[in-house]
Amino acid sequence: MKAIKCECGHENPYGTEFCAACGKPFKGGDSDQLINMRYEGSAIRSKTYNKTIIDKIWNFFSSVKVGVTIIFIILVAAAIGSIFPQQEYIPSNADPATYYEDRYGIFGKIYYLLGFENLYGSWWFITLLAALGLSIIVASIDRGVPLYKSLKNQRVTRHENFLKGQRLVSITPGSIPFEHIKGALIKNRYKVREENGNILAEKGRFSRWGAYVNHTGLIIFLVGAMLRFFPGMYIDKVVWIKEGETAAIPGTNNEYYLKNNNFILQTYSKNDKQYKAALQKAGEVPKNYESKITLYRAKSKPVIGELPKLEKIKDGQAKVNHPFKFSHYGIYQSYYRQGELDKMKFNLVNKKTGKAYGPMTVDLNNPKTEYDLGHGVEVKLSRYYPNFYFDEKGLPASRNKSPENPAFVFDFKTPETPDGERSLVAIQQTIEANKQQANKYKMKFAGVEMKDVSGLTVKKDLTLPIIIVGAAIFMLGVVQGLYWNHRRIWIRQKDNETWLAAHTNKNWFGFKKEIQKISDETGLIMPVDKVEPKRS
Amino acid sequence: MNKKTRLLFRSLILLIIVCAVSYTIYKSLTKDDVATVGDQAPNFVLTDLNGHKVKLSDFKGKGVFLNFWGTWCEPCKQEMPDMEKLYSEYKKKGVEILAVNVGESNVAVKDFKSEYKLTFPIVNDKTGDVVEAYGIDPLPTTVLVDKNGKIIKKTSASLPYDTIKQFMEMIKP
């Protein structure tokens, strides 16, 4: 594969269509055929070397056709992925294997089987995005570098055949004062270079780099998206904290802890001036969801399971639309559960006399076993069923550990009943152990304490600035490439004739109007557009 | 650019992209920060029923049969007696059983312990941090940690006597 040496002396790489310096076409010869000006006739590198496996891969991704195909596949896949909700948005207790089929029928089943329920993080979608990135990089290098070189190497004096091969060409007989032409071009803000009585007038070359600037932005954007998968860059997690409790903030490696002091749900007052009429129809309408929280930082890195010594950083609140911010994190008020049973109060009451001892408070999450009610009255909690039911054998049991329907077995001793009595106490239900003889005392329910639980979303996104920069560069490239045109006018004076050839990379209409203006000023003949269908 | 530099340049760009993407895919496929087979078992400290702190690292050099359980879970009730039967035999051979309750009340756990006459250490994961670090779901889940502190197996199956014995053999130092 030899370089092509042009008669002007410039060496062009193999595959070049016309000389980068003087513009002499290497094919087609003397004809009036239009020259393909794309990439300035430079050899697209990949098309020329195709030897090793690396070259073959490179050449595959260099193809614009391949690039467009990849974009198309990504578009179709991303569109399908948005038909049904992604797995992270279905109820967390639902099994995706059955959820999609139950909810959306046969299409849901297919959707799940093909792995669309977790599309955007799936290996093949990431691979597609990577292929797109690769295609953009390779295609840009293969086209951008030779284009840059050609435009840099172009000479003012161009070969006759090059001029003839342009879309806009005119030959004006007689000589026109050179300074006059130059003046008109400069007036139209062209950068004018001259050589041996020939002119190259050029403007807006930088618009040719628009596509590459745009691609750079896109690559930065993709890198930003990729960084989300890297540790410490991106966090989007939910933590549930009950009022009064402290929990590690997920994603902070047990560095930060959050205490939920109070959850507040406010509704509009019925007498609200502005909304009174609407509220009468709608009933209760929430006005504010808010968690009062305190942020702590661990003084030392704890072993898992251990609550480290905490130092208070600050108090604050997470309100809907007003997150609690610290360092790179944002805490968002996202969910809540109200009225979870937390503590129950009981009195031990003499059934006959009604005399009551107590009250005693049972913590439903971690109850004490022994309670001293004074006056020699002792209550022992022997069994505890947080979510009580009778199992198939008819024995008391618990469904799980959450205190939704608590039941207790109490043993109580009073001076009057030194042998003790036992009963099972559940909500609105008391079963006494001794079937022969009724107990003298009973545990009487004396109130309940409830707590709210806040569901807070923890967010951190260090990739956002990168994505914004990428998107901004992308837009800059688009603007650069679309709102400016690269226009060139060649003037060649020879044998008492003045040749004018002109080329633009887009907006021929505007360009022709500009040449018309120059023609009017200088007396150069306005070229006839070879491409536009001739009108009668 | 000569052929050699060109090949090098192309290979380099392809290599960078392949590495970046492989890492990204690897990260997207592994559940974040959950200890899996092959990992070093994350150390933890929990409190037993008598208020004593028990650290996983206390059992360094021993195999640890780490069992996550709840009092309401039927398969847990089935495998616990078999674990108890094998406990004393394998304790002598350097295998510990550590039963991690998933944060129930001490009353319920004590009750269960005495009902099934369990003698191996039982600790309580009140905060759920250990359950989260080990990605435990559902119950029971058994994690086998060898003498070097490496996780060699993780299973949520209900274990019959023979399987427990086989597991104990696997982590015997």
Coordinates of N, CA and C in Angstrom, one line a residue, chain B:
Chain B
M1 N 1.8 7.9 10.9 CA 1.9 6.9 11.9 C 2.3 5.6 11.3
N2 N 3.4 5.0 11.8 CA 3.8 3.7 11.2 C 3.0 2.6 11.7
K3 N 3.1 1.4 11.1 CA 2.2 0.3 11.4 C 2.3 -0.1 12.8
K4 N 3.5 -0.1 13.4 CA 3.6 -0.6 14.7 C 2.9 0.3 15.7
T5 N 3.2 1.6 15.6 CA 2.5 2.5 16.5 C 1.0 2.5 16.4
R6 N 0.6 2.3 15.1 CA -0.8 2.3 14.8 C -1.5 1.1 15.6
L7 N -0.8 0.0 15.4 CA -1.4 -1.2 16.0 C -1.4 -1.1 17.6
L8 N -0.3 -0.5 18.1 CA -0.2 -0.3 19.5 C -1.3 0.6 20.0
F9 N -1.5 1.7 19.3 CA -2.5 2.7 19.6 C -3.9 2.1 19.6
R10 N -4.2 1.4 18.5 CA -5.5 0.7 18.4 C -5.7 -0.3 19.6
S11 N -4.7 -1.1 19.8 CA -4.8 -2.1 20.8 C -5.1 -1.4 22.2
L12 N -4.4 -0.3 22.4 CA -4.5 0.3 23.7 C -5.9 0.9 23.9
I13 N -6.4 1.5 22.9 CA -7.8 2.1 23.1 C -8.8 0.9 23.3
L14 N -8.7 -0.1 22.5 CA -9.6 -1.3 22.7 C -9.4 -1.9 24.1
L15 N -8.2 -2.0 24.5 CA -7.9 -2.6 25.8 C -8.6 -1.7 27.0
I16 N -8.4 -0.4 26.9 CA -8.9 0.5 27.9 C -10.5 0.3 28.0
I17 N -11.1 0.3 26.8 CA -12.5 0.2 26.8 C -13.0 -1.2 27.3
V18 N -12.3 -2.2 26.9 CA -12.7 -3.6 27.3 C -12.6 -3.7 28.9
C19 N -11.5 -3.1 29.4 CA -11.3 -3.2 30.9 C -12.4 -2.4 31.6
A20 N -12.6 -1.2 31.1 CA -13.6 -0.3 31.8 C -15.0 -1.0 31.8
V21 N -15.4 -1.6 30.6 CA -16.7 -2.2 30.5 C -16.8 -3.5 31.3
S22 N -15.7 -4.3 31.3 CA -15.7 -5.5 32.1 C -16.0 -5.2 33.6
Y23 N -15.2 -4.2 34.0 CA -15.4 -3.8 35.4 C -16.8 -3.4 35.7
T24 N -17.3 -2.5 34.8 CA -18.7 -2.0 35.0 C -19.7 -3.2 35.1
I25 N -19.6 -4.1 34.2 CA -20.5 -5.2 34.1 C -20.3 -6.1 35.4
Y26 N -19.1 -6.3 35.8 CA -18.8 -7.1 37.0 C -19.5 -6.4 38.2
K27 N -19.4 -5.1 38.3 CA -20.0 -4.3 39.4 C -21.5 -4.4 39.3
S28 N -22.0 -4.4 38.1 CA -23.5 -4.4 38.0 C -24.1 -5.7 38.3
L29 N -23.3 -6.8 38.1 CA -23.8 -8.1 38.4 C -23.7 -8.5 39.8
T30 N -22.6 -8.1 40.5 CA -22.5 -8.5 41.9 C -23.3 -7.5 42.8
K31 N -24.1 -8.2 43.6 CA -24.9 -7.3 44.5 C -24.0 -6.5 45.4
D32 N -24.4 -5.2 45.6 CA -23.4 -4.3 46.2 C -23.0 -4.7 47.6
D33 N -21.8 -4.9 47.8 CA -21.2 -5.1 49.1 C -21.7 -6.3 49.9
V34 N -22.4 -7.2 49.3 CA -22.8 -8.3 50.1 C -21.7 -9.4 50.0
A35 N -21.4 -10.0 51.2 CA -20.4 -11.0 51.2 C -20.9 -12.3 50.5
T36 N -20.1 -12.8 49.6 CA -20.5 -14.0 48.8 C -19.4 -15.0 49.0
V37 N -19.7 -16.2 48.4 CA -18.7 -17.3 48.5 C -17.4 -16.9 47.8
G38 N -16.3 -17.2 48.5 CA -15.0 -16.8 48.0 C -14.5 -15.5 48.8
D39 N -15.4 -14.7 49.3 CA -14.9 -13.5 50.1 C -14.4 -13.9 51.4
Q40 N -13.7 -13.0 52.0 CA -13.4 -13.1 53.4 C -14.7 -12.8 54.2
A41 N -15.0 -13.6 55.2 CA -16.3 -13.3 55.9 C -16.1 -12.0 56.7
P42 N -17.0 -11.1 56.5 CA -16.9 -9.8 57.2 C -17.0 -10.1 58.7
N43 N -16.1 -9.5 59.5 CA -16.1 -9.6 60.9 C -17.3 -8.9 61.5
F44 N -17.8 -9.4 62.6 CA -18.9 -8.7 63.3 C -18.9 -9.0 64.8
V45 N -19.5 -8.2 65.5 CA -19.6 -8.4 66.9 C -21.1 -8.3 67.4
L46 N -21.6 -9.3 68.1 CA -23.0 -9.3 68.5 C -23.0 -9.8 70.0
T47 N -24.2 -9.6 70.6 CA -24.3 -9.9 72.0 C -25.1 -11.2 72.1
D48 N -24.6 -12.1 73.0 CA -25.4 -13.3 73.2 C -26.4 -13.1 74.3
L49 N -27.1 -14.2 74.7 CA -28.2 -14.0 75.6 C -27.8 -13.6 77.0
N50 N -26.6 -13.8 77.3 CA -26.1 -13.4 78.7 C -25.5 -12.0 78.6
G51 N -25.5 -11.3 77.5 CA -25.0 -10.0 77.4 C -23.5 -10.0 77.1
H52 N -22.9 -11.1 76.8 CA -21.5 -11.2 76.4 C -21.3 -10.9 74.9
K53 N -20.3 -10.2 74.6 CA -20.0 -9.9 73.2 C -19.3 -11.1 72.5
V54 N -19.8 -11.4 71.4 CA -19.2 -12.5 70.6 C -18.7 -11.9 69.3
K55 N -17.4 -12.1 69.0 CA -16.9 -11.6 67.7 C -16.6 -12.8 66.8
L56 N -16.9 -12.6 65.5 CA -16.6 -13.7 64.6 C -15.1 -14.0 64.6
S57 N -14.3 -13.0 64.8 CA -12.8 -13.2 64.8 C -12.3 -13.9 66.0
D58 N -13.2 -14.1 67.0 CA -12.8 -14.9 68.2 C -12.5 -16.4 67.7
F59 N -13.2 -16.8 66.6 CA -13.1 -18.2 66.2 C -12.0 -18.4 65.1
K60 N -11.1 -17.5 65.1 CA -10.0 -17.6 64.1 C -9.3 -18.9 64.2
G61 N -9.0 -19.5 63.1 CA -8.4 -20.8 63.1 C -9.3 -22.0 63.2
K62 N -10.6 -21.7 63.5 CA -11.6 -22.7 63.6 C -12.6 -22.6 62.4
G63 N -13.3 -23.6 62.0 CA -14.3 -23.5 61.1 C -15.6 -23.0 61.8
V64 N -16.3 -22.1 61.1 CA -17.5 -21.6 61.7 C -18.8 -22.0 60.9
F65 N -19.7 -22.6 61.6 CA -21.0 -22.9 60.9 C -21.9 -21.8 61.4
L66 N -22.1 -20.9 60.5 CA -22.9 -19.6 60.8 C -24.3 -19.8 60.3
N67 N -25.2 -19.9 61.3 CA -26.6 -20.1 60.9 C -27.5 -19.0 61.3
F68 N -28.2 -18.4 60.3 CA -29.1 -17.3 60.6 C -30.5 -17.9 60.7
W69 N -31.2 -17.5 61.8 CA -32.5 -18.1 62.0 C -33.5 -17.2 62.7
G70 N -34.7 -17.7 62.8 CA -35.8 -17.0 63.5 C -36.7 -18.0 64.2
T71 N -37.3 -17.6 65.3 CA -38.1 -18.6 66.1 C -39.3 -19.1 65.4
W72 N -39.8 -18.2 64.5 CA -41.0 -18.6 63.8 C -40.8 -19.5 62.5
C73 N -39.6 -19.7 62.2 CA -39.3 -20.3 60.9 C -39.2 -21.8 61.1
E74 N -40.1 -22.5 60.3 CA -40.3 -23.9 60.5 C -39.0 -24.7 60.2
P75 N -38.4 -24.5 59.0 CA -37.1 -25.2 58.7 C -36.0 -25.0 59.7
C76 N -36.0 -23.8 60.4 CA -35.0 -23.6 61.4 C -35.3 -24.6 62.6
K77 N -36.6 -24.7 62.9 CA -36.9 -25.6 64.0 C -36.5 -27.0 63.7
Q78 N -36.6 -27.4 62.4 CA -36.2 -28.8 62.1 C -34.7 -29.0 62.1
E79 N -33.9 -28.0 61.7 CA -32.5 -28.3 61.6 C -31.7 -28.1 62.9
M80 N -32.3 -27.2 63.8 CA -31.6 -26.9 65.1 C -31.3 -28.2 65.9
P81 N -32.2 -29.1 66.1 CA -31.9 -30.3 66.9 C -30.7 -31.1 66.3
D82 N -30.7 -31.2 65.0 CA -29.6 -31.9 64.4 C -28.2 -31.2 64.5
M83 N -28.3 -29.8 64.5 CA -27.1 -29.0 64.7 C -26.6 -29.3 66.1
E84 N -27.6 -29.3 67.1 CA -27.2 -29.6 68.5 C -26.5 -30.9 68.7
K85 N -27.1 -31.9 68.0 CA -26.5 -33.3 68.1 C -25.0 -33.3 67.6
L86 N -24.7 -32.5 66.6 CA -23.4 -32.6 66.0 C -22.4 -31.6 66.7
Y87 N -23.0 -30.7 67.5 CA -22.2 -29.6 68.0 C -21.0 -30.1 68.8
S88 N -21.3 -30.9 69.9 CA -20.3 -31.3 70.8 C -19.2 -32.1 70.1
E89 N -19.6 -33.0 69.2 CA -18.7 -33.8 68.5 C -17.7 -33.0 67.7
Y90 N -18.2 -32.0 67.0 CA -17.3 -31.2 66.1 C -16.6 -30.1 66.8
K91 N -17.2 -29.7 67.9 CA -16.5 -28.6 68.7 C -15.1 -29.1 69.0
K92 N -15.0 -30.4 69.4 CA -13.7 -31.0 69.7 C -12.8 -30.9 68.5
K93 N -13.4 -31.0 67.3 CA -12.6 -31.1 66.1 C -12.3 -29.7 65.5
G94 N -12.7 -28.7 66.3 CA -12.4 -27.3 65.8 C -13.4 -26.6 65.0
V95 N -14.7 -27.1 65.1 CA -15.8 -26.4 64.3 C -16.7 -25.8 65.3
E96 N -17.0 -24.5 65.2 CA -18.0 -23.8 66.1 C -19.3 -23.6 65.4
I97 N -20.4 -23.7 66.1 CA -21.6 -23.3 65.6 C -21.9 -21.9 66.2
L98 N -22.3 -21.0 65.3 CA -22.8 -19.7 65.8 C -24.1 -19.4 65.2
A99 N -25.1 -19.4 66.0 CA -26.5 -19.1 65.5 C -26.9 -17.7 65.7
V100 N -27.1 -17.0 64.6 CA -27.4 -15.6 64.6 C -28.9 -15.4 64.5
N101 N -29.6 -15.0 65.6 CA -31.0 -14.7 65.5 C -31.2 -13.3 64.8
V102 N -32.2 -13.2 64.0 CA -32.4 -12.0 63.2 C -33.1 -10.9 63.9
G103 N -32.7 -10.6 65.2 CA -33.2 -9.5 65.9 C -34.6 -9.6 66.6
E104 N -34.8 -10.8 67.1 CA -36.1 -11.0 67.9 C -35.9 -10.5 69.3
S105 N -37.0 -10.6 70.1 CA -36.9 -10.2 71.5 C -36.1 -11.3 72.2
N106 N -35.4 -10.9 73.3 CA -34.6 -11.9 74.0 C -35.5 -13.0 74.7
V107 N -36.7 -12.5 75.0 CA -37.7 -13.5 75.6 C -38.0 -14.7 74.7
A108 N -38.2 -14.3 73.4 CA -38.6 -15.3 72.4 C -37.4 -16.2 72.1
V109 N -36.2 -15.6 72.1 CA -35.0 -16.4 71.8 C -34.6 -17.3 72.9
K110 N -34.7 -16.8 74.2 CA -34.4 -17.6 75.3 C -35.3 -18.8 75.4
D111 N -36.6 -18.5 75.2 CA -37.6 -19.5 75.2 C -37.3 -20.7 74.2
F112 N -36.9 -20.2 73.0 CA -36.6 -21.2 72.0 C -35.4 -22.0 72.4
K113 N -34.4 -21.3 72.9 CA -33.2 -22.0 73.3 C -33.5 -23.1 74.3
S114 N -34.3 -22.8 75.3 CA -34.5 -23.8 76.4 C -35.5 -24.9 75.9
E115 N -36.4 -24.5 75.0 CA -37.3 -25.5 74.4 C -36.5 -26.6 73.7
Y116 N -35.5 -26.1 72.9 CA -34.8 -27.1 72.1 C -33.5 -27.5 72.7
K117 N -33.2 -27.0 74.0 CA -32.1 -27.4 74.7 C -30.8 -27.2 73.9
L118 N -30.6 -26.0 73.4 CA -29.5 -25.7 72.6 C -28.3 -25.2 73.4
T119 N -27.1 -25.7 73.1 CA -26.0 -25.3 73.9 C -24.9 -24.5 73.2
F120 N -25.1 -24.4 71.8 CA -24.1 -23.6 71.1 C -24.5 -22.1 71.3
P121 N -23.5 -21.3 71.0 CA -23.7 -19.8 71.2 C -24.8 -19.3 70.3
I122 N -25.7 -18.5 70.9 CA -26.7 -17.8 70.1 C -26.5 -16.3 70.3
V123 N -26.4 -15.6 69.2 CA -26.3 -14.1 69.3 C -27.4 -13.5 68.6
N124 N -27.7 -12.2 68.9 CA -28.8 -11.5 68.3 C -28.4 -10.3 67.5
D125 N -28.9 -10.3 66.3 CA -28.5 -9.2 65.4 C -29.6 -8.2 65.4
K126 N -29.6 -7.4 66.5 CA -30.7 -6.4 66.7 C -30.8 -5.4 65.6
T127 N -29.7 -4.9 65.1 CA -29.8 -3.8 64.2 C -30.0 -4.3 62.7
G128 N -29.8 -5.6 62.5 CA -29.9 -6.1 61.2 C -28.7 -5.9 60.3
D129 N -27.7 -5.3 60.9 CA -26.5 -5.0 60.1 C -25.7 -6.2 59.6
V130 N -25.7 -7.3 60.4 CA -25.0 -8.5 60.0 C -25.8 -9.2 58.9
V131 N -27.1 -9.2 59.1 CA -28.0 -9.8 58.0 C -27.8 -9.1 56.7
E132 N -27.6 -7.8 56.8 CA -27.4 -7.0 55.6 C -26.1 -7.2 54.9
A133 N -25.1 -7.3 55.8 CA -23.7 -7.5 55.3 C -23.5 -8.8 54.6
Y134 N -24.3 -9.8 55.1 CA -24.2 -11.2 54.5 C -25.3 -11.4 53.5
G135 N -26.1 -10.4 53.3 CA -27.2 -10.6 52.3 C -28.1 -11.8 52.6
I136 N -28.6 -11.9 53.8 CA -29.4 -13.0 54.2 C -30.8 -12.9 53.9
D137 N -31.3 -13.8 53.1 CA -32.7 -13.9 52.7 C -32.9 -15.1 51.9
P138 N -33.8 -16.1 52.2 CA -34.7 -16.1 53.3 C -34.0 -16.8 54.5
L139 N -34.9 -17.2 55.5 CA -34.4 -17.9 56.6 C -34.8 -19.4 56.4
P140 N -34.0 -20.3 56.9 CA -32.7 -20.1 57.4 C -31.7 -20.0 56.3
T141 N -30.6 -19.4 56.6 CA -29.4 -19.4 55.7 C -28.2 -19.8 56.5
T142 N -27.5 -20.7 55.9 CA -26.2 -21.2 56.6 C -25.0 -20.7 55.8
V143 N -24.1 -20.1 56.5 CA -22.8 -19.7 55.8 C -21.7 -20.5 56.4
L144 N -20.9 -21.1 55.6 CA -19.8 -21.9 56.1 C -18.5 -21.1 55.9
V145 N -17.8 -20.9 57.1 CA -16.6 -20.1 57.1 C -15.4 -21.0 57.5
D146 N -14.4 -21.1 56.6 CA -13.3 -22.0 56.9 C -12.3 -21.4 57.9
K147 N -11.3 -22.2 58.2 CA -10.4 -21.7 59.3 C -9.6 -20.5 58.9
N148 N -9.6 -20.2 57.6 CA -8.9 -18.9 57.2 C -9.9 -17.7 57.1
G149 N -11.1 -18.0 57.6 CA -12.0 -16.9 57.6 C -12.7 -16.6 56.2
K150 N -12.6 -17.6 55.3 CA -13.1 -17.4 54.0 C -14.5 -18.1 53.9
I151 N -15.4 -17.5 53.2 CA -16.8 -18.1 53.0 C -16.6 -19.2 51.9
I152 N -17.0 -20.4 52.3 CA -16.9 -21.4 51.3 C -18.2 -21.9 50.8
K153 N -19.3 -21.6 51.6 CA -20.6 -22.0 51.1 C -21.7 -21.2 51.7
K154 N -22.7 -21.0 51.0 CA -23.9 -20.2 51.5 C -25.1 -20.9 51.0
T155 N -26.0 -21.3 51.8 CA -27.2 -22.0 51.3 C -28.4 -21.7 52.2
S156 N -29.5 -21.6 51.5 CA -30.8 -21.3 52.2 C -31.7 -22.6 52.3
A157 N -31.1 -23.7 52.0 CA -31.8 -25.0 52.1 C -32.0 -25.4 53.5
S158 N -33.1 -26.1 53.8 CA -33.2 -26.7 55.1 C -32.3 -28.0 55.2
L159 N -31.5 -28.0 56.2 CA -30.4 -29.0 56.2 C -30.8 -30.2 57.0
P160 N -30.8 -31.4 56.4 CA -30.9 -32.7 57.2 C -29.6 -33.0 57.9
Y161 N -29.7 -33.9 58.8 CA -28.5 -34.3 59.6 C -27.3 -34.6 58.8
D162 N -27.4 -35.4 57.8 CA -26.2 -35.8 57.0 C -25.5 -34.6 56.3
T163 N -26.4 -33.7 55.8 CA -25.8 -32.5 55.2 C -25.0 -31.7 56.2
I164 N -25.6 -31.5 57.4 CA -24.9 -30.7 58.4 C -23.6 -31.4 58.7
K165 N -23.6 -32.7 58.8 CA -22.3 -33.4 59.1 C -21.3 -33.2 58.0
Q166 N -21.8 -33.3 56.8 CA -20.9 -33.1 55.6 C -20.3 -31.7 55.6
F167 N -21.2 -30.7 56.0 CA -20.7 -29.3 56.0 C -19.6 -29.2 57.1
M168 N -19.9 -29.8 58.3 CA -18.9 -29.7 59.3 C -17.6 -30.3 58.9
E169 N -17.6 -31.4 58.1 CA -16.4 -32.0 57.6 C -15.7 -31.0 56.7
M170 N -16.5 -30.3 55.9 CA -15.9 -29.3 54.9 C -15.1 -28.2 55.6
I171 N -15.5 -27.8 56.8 CA -14.8 -26.7 57.4 C -14.0 -27.1 58.6
K172 N -13.8 -28.4 58.8 CA -13.0 -28.9 59.8 C -11.5 -28.4 59.5
P173 N -10.9 -27.8 60.5 CA -9.5 -27.3 60.2 C -8.5 -28.5 60.0

